[in-house]
Short mmCIF file of C-alpha atoms in Angstrom, two decimals:
data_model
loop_
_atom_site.label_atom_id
_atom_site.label_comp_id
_atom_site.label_asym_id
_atom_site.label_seq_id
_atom_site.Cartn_x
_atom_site.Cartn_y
_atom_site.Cartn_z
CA UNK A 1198 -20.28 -4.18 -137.66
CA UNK A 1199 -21.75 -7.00 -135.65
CA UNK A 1200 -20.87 -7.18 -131.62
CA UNK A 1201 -19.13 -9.54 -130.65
CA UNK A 1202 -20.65 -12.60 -130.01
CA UNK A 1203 -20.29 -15.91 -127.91
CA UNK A 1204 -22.16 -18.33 -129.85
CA UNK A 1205 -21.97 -21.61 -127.23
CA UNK A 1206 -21.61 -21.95 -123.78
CA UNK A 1207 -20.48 -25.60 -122.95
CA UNK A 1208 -21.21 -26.52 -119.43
CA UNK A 1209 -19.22 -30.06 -118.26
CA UNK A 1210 -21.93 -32.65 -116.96
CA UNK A 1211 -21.20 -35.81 -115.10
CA UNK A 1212 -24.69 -37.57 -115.22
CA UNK A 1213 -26.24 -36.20 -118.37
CA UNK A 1214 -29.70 -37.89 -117.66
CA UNK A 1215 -29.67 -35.71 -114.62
CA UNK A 1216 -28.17 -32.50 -115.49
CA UNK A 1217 -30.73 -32.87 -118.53
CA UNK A 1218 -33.87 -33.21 -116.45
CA UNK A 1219 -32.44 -30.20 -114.09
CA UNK A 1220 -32.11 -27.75 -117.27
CA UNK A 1221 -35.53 -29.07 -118.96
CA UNK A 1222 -36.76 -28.22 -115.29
CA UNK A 1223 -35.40 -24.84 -115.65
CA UNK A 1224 -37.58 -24.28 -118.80
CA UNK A 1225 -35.16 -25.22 -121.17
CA UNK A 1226 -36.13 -27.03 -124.11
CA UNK A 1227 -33.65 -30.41 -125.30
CA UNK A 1228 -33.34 -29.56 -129.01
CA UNK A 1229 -34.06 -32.42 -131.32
CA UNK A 1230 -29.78 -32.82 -132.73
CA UNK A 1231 -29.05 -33.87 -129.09
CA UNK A 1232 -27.17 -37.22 -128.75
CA UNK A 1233 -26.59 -39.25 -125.50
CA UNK A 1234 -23.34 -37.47 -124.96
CA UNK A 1235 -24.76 -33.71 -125.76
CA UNK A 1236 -27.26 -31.65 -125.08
CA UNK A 1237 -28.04 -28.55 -127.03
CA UNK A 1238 -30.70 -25.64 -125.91
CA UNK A 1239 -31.40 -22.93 -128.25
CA UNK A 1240 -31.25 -19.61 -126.72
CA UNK A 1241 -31.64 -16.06 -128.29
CA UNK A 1242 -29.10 -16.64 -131.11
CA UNK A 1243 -27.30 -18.43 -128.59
CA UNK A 1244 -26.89 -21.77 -127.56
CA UNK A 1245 -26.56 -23.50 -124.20
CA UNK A 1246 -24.70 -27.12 -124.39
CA UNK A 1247 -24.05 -29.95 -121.66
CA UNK A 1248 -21.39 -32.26 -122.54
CA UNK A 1249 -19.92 -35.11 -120.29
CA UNK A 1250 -17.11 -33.72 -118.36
CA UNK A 1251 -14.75 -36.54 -119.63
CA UNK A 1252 -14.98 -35.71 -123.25
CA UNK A 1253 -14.91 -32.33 -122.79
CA UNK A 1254 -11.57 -32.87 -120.92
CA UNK A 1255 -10.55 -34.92 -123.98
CA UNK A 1256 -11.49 -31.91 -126.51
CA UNK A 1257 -9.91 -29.23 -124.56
CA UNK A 1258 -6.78 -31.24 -123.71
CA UNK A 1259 -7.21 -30.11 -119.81
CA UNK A 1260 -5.30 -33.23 -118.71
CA UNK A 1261 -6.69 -32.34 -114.80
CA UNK A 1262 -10.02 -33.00 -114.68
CA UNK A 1263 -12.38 -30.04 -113.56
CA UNK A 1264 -15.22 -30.43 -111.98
CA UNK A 1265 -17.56 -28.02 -113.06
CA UNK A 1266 -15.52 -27.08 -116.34
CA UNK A 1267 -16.72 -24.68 -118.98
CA UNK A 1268 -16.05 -23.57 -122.43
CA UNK A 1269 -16.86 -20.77 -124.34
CA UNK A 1270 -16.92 -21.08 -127.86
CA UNK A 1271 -16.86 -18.82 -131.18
CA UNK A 1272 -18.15 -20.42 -134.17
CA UNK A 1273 -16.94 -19.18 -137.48
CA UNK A 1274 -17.54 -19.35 -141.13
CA UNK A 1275 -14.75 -21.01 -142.24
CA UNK A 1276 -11.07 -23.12 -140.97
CA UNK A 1277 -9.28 -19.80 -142.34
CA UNK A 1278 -11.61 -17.70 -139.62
CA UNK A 1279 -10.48 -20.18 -136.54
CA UNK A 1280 -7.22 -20.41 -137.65
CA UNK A 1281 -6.99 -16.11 -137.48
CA UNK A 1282 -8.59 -16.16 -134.60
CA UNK A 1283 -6.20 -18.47 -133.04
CA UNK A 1284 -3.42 -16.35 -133.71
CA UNK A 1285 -4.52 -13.62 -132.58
CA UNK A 1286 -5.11 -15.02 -129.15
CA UNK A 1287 -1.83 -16.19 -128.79
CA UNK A 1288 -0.32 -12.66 -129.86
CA UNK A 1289 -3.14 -10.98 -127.47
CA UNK A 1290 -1.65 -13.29 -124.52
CA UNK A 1291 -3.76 -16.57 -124.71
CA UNK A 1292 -2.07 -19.96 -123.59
CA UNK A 1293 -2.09 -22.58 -126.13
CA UNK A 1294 -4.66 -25.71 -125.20
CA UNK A 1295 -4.93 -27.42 -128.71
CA UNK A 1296 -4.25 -26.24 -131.85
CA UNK A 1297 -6.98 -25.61 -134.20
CA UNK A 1298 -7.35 -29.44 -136.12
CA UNK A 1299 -10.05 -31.16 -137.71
CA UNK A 1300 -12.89 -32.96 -135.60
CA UNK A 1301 -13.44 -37.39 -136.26
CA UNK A 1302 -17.34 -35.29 -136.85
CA UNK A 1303 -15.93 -32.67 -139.42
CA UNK A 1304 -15.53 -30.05 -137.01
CA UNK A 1305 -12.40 -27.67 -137.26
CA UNK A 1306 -11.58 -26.32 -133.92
CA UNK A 1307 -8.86 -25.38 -131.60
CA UNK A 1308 -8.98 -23.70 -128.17
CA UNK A 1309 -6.81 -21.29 -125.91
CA UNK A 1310 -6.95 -20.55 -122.56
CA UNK A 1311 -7.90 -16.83 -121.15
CA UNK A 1312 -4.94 -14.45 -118.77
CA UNK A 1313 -6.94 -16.18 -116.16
CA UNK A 1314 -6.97 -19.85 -117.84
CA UNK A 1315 -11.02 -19.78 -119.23
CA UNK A 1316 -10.98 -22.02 -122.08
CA UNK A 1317 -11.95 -20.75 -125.43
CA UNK A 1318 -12.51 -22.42 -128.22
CA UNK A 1319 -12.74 -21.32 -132.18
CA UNK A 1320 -14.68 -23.51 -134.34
CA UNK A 1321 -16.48 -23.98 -137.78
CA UNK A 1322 -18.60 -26.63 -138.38
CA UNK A 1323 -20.43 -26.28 -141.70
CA UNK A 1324 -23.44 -26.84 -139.89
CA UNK A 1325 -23.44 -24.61 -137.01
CA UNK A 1326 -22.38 -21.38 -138.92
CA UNK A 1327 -23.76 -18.33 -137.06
CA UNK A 1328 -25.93 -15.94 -139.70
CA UNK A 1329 -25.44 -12.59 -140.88
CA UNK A 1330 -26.57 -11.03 -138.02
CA UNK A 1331 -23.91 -13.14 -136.13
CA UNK A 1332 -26.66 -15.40 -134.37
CA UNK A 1333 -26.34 -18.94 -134.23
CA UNK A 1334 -29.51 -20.91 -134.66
CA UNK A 1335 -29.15 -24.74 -133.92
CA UNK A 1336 -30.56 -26.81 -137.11
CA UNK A 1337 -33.15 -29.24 -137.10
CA UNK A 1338 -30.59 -32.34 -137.55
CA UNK A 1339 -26.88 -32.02 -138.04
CA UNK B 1020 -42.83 -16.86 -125.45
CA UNK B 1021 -38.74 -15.90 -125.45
CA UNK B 1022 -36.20 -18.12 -125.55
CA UNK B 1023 -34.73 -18.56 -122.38
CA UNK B 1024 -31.48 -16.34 -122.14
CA UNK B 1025 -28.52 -15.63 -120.20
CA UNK B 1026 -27.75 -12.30 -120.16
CA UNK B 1027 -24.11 -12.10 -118.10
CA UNK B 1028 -21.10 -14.56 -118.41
CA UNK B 1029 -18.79 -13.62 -115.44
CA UNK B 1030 -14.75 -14.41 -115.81
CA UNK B 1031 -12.91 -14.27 -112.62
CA UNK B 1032 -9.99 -12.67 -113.24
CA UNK B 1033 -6.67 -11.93 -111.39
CA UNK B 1034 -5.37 -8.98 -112.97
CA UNK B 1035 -7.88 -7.06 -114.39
CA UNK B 1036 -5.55 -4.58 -116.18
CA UNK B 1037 -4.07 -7.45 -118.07
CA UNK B 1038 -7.42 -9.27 -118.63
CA UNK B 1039 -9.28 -6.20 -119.80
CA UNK B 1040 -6.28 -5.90 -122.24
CA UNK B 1041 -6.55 -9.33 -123.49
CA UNK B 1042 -10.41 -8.67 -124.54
CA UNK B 1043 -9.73 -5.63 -126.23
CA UNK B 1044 -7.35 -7.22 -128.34
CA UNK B 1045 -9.53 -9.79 -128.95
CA UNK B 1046 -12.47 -7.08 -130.32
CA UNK B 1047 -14.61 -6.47 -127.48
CA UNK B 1048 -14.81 -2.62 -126.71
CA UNK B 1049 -14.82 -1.98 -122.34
CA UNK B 1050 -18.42 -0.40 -121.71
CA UNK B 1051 -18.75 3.21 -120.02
CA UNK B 1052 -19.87 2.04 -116.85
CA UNK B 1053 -17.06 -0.44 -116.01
CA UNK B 1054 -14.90 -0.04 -113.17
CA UNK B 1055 -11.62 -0.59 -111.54
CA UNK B 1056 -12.67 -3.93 -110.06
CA UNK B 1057 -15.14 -5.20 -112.87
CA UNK B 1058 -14.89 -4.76 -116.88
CA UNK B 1059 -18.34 -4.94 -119.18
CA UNK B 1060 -18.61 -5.75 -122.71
CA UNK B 1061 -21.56 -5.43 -124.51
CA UNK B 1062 -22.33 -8.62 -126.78
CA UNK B 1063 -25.92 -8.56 -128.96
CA UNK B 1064 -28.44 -8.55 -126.22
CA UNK B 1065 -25.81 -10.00 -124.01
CA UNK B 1066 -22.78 -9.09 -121.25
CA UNK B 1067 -19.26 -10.44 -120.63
CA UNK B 1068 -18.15 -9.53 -117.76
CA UNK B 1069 -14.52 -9.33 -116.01
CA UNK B 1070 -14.62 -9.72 -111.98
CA UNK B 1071 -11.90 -9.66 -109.86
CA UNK B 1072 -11.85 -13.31 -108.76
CA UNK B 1073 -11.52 -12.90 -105.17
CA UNK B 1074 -14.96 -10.60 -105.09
CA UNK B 1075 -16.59 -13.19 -107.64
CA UNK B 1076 -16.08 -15.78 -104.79
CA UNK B 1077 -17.62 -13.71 -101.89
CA UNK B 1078 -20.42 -12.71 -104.29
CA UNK B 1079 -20.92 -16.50 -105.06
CA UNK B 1080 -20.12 -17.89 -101.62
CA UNK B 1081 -17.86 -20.39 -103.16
CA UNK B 1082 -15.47 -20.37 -100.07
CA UNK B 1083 -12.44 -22.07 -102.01
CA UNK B 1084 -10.64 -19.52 -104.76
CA UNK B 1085 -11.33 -21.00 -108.10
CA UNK B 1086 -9.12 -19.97 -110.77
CA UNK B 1087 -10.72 -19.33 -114.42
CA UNK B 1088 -14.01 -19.59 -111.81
CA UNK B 1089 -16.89 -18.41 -114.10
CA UNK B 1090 -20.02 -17.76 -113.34
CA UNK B 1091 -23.77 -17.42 -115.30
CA UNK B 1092 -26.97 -15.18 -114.91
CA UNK B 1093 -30.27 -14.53 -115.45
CA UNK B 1094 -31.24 -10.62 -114.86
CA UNK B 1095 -35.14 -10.41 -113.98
CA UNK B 1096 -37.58 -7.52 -113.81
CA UNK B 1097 -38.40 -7.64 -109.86
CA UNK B 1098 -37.14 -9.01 -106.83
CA UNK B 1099 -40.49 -11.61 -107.19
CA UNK B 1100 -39.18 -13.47 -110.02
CA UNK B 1101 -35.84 -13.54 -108.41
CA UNK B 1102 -37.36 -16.14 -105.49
CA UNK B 1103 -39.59 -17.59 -108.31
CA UNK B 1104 -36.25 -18.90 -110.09
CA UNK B 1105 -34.60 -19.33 -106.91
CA UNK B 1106 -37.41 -21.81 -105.86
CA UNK B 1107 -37.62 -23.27 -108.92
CA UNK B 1108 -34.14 -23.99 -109.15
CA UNK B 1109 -33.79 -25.96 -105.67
CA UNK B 1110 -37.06 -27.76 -106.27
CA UNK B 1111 -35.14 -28.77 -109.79
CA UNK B 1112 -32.06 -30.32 -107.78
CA UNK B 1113 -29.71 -27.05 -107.58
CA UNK B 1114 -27.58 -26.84 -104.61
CA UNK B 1115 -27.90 -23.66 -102.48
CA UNK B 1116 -24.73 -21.05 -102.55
CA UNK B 1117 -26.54 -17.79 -101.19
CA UNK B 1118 -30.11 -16.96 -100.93
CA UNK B 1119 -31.38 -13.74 -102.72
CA UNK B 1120 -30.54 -10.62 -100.72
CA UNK B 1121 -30.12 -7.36 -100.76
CA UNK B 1122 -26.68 -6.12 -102.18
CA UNK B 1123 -24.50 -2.75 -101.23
CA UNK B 1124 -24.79 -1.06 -104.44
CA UNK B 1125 -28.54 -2.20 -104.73
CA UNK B 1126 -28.98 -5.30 -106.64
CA UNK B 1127 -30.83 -8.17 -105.12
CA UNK B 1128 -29.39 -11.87 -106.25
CA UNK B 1129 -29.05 -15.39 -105.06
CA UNK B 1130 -26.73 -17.86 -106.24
CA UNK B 1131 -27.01 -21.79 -107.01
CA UNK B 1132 -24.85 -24.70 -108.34
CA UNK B 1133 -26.80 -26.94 -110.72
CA UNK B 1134 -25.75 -30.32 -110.50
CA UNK B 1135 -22.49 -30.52 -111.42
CA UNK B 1136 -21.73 -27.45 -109.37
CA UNK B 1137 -21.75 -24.23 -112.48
CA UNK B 1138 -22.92 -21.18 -110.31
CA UNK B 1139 -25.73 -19.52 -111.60
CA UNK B 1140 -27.12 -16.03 -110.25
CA UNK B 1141 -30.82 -15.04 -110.66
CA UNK B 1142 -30.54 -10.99 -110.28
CA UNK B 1143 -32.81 -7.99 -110.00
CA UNK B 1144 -30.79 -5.28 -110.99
CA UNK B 1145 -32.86 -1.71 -111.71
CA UNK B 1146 -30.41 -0.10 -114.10
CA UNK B 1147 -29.96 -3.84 -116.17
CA UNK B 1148 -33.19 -5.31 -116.98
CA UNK B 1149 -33.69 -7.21 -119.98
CA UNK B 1150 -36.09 -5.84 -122.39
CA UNK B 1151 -39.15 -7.23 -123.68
CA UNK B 1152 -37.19 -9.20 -126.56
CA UNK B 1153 -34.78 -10.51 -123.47
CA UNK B 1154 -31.96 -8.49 -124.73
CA UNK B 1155 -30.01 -6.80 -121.67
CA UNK B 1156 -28.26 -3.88 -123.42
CA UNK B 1157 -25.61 -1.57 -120.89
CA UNK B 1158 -26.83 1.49 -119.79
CA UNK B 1159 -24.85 4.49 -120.30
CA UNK B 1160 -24.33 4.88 -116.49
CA UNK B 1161 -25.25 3.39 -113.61
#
C-alpha cells in the first residue's frame, strides 16, 4: 500500500517570465515540456508547476480572482480513478468547483474545494500517470 | 545532486476536528505526533499538514486572515542553511514576511513570499530533518 501522495503543486503566477527566473534562481530546473503559459519542475516524484493566475482561475472555476492561488492535484491512472475520487470528496464533505470533464489537451479532471476551501483537483492525463511506486516523473515531451 | 524538494504543504484550517475528518476520509492516516492545534500526515518522503489558520498567520506574519491560506517548506539540516536560503531567496526577488528566528517549541524558520506572494518557510527543525535521499519521514514523537 502506497502513501498517499500529492503528485503537483500548482502555484498561480502573474508574470511567468519573472516568477520563472525567481524559481530557476531558487535552484530549480525549467523542465524541457514547459510552454509559455506553464512551467513544470521535477521534484522527488513530485512536481512543482507555475501557471498564469488567469487560467488557473479559468480551470478551477474560482470566479474571484486570488492572488496567490494554489492547487493541489492527484493524478490518476485512469477517468474511472478521478471520477471515484470525486465522489468520495463530496461524500467526505468537499464543495463542488467543477466536475470532473475532459480537457481541449486530453486531460480528464475535475476539482473540489477542502472544509477550509483549498482547491483540489483529480486528474489523468495519459501522459502524466504517476508509477507504481506512486511517483510522478514529468516526461521528456508531452 | 537531489532534486530539490518540499517537504511540508501547510492547510490553514478553521476547524480542525472537521478538517482532520475530511483527510481521513480521503485516505491519509493522522501521524502520532499531531496535536490539538496541528494534524500531520505522512506522504512518501513528504508532510501535509493541518494548522489552525489563525496560528498559520502569526507564524507567517501575513497580518490579514487568509482563508484556504496555504503555505510551503523546505526543512534544512542547520540553522546555516536556513539564512543561506533565506539570502538566497531575497537576492532572487522574494519579499520578506519574517526573518529566521528562534521559535517556542525550538524550531528556527523564516518566511518569504515569492513573487506573486505564495509563503514559503525555510526551517531547521531537530526532530524533522530530511534524510540524505531528501525524504522527511515523521518521527514517532517529538
Amino acid at each position: 500500500m502506497n502513501l498517499p501522495r500529492i503528485h503537483l503543486i500548482t502555484l498561480g503566477v502573474k508574470d511567468m517570465a519573472v516568477s520563472r527566473a525567481y524559481y530557476e534562481a531558487m535552484g530549480w530546473e525549467t523542465a524541457p515540456i514547459s510552454m509559455d503559459e506553464i512551467t513544470f519542475f521535477q521534484s522527488a516524484g513530485q512536481v512543482l508547476g507555475l501557471y498564469l493566475q488567469d487560467a488557473l482561475n479559468g480551470d478551477t472555476g474560482l470566479d474571484a480572482p486570488r492572488p496567490g492561488g494554489m492547487t493541489l492535484a492527484v493524478n490518476t491512472h485512469g477517468r474511472e480513478e478521478v471520477d471515484a475520487l470525486f465522489a468520495k470528496a463530496l461524500e467526505a464533505g468537499a464543495t463542488l468547483l467543477k466536475a470532473p470533464h475532459e480537457m481541449p489537451w486530453g486531460g480528464y479532471t475535475g476539482y473540489v474545494a477542502d472544509p477550509d476551501g483549498h482547491p483540489w483537483e483529480f486528474t489523468y492525463v495519459a501522459q502524466l500517470v504517476p508509477d507504481k511506486s506512486g511517483a510522478l516523473t514529468l516526461p521528456d515531451k508531452l
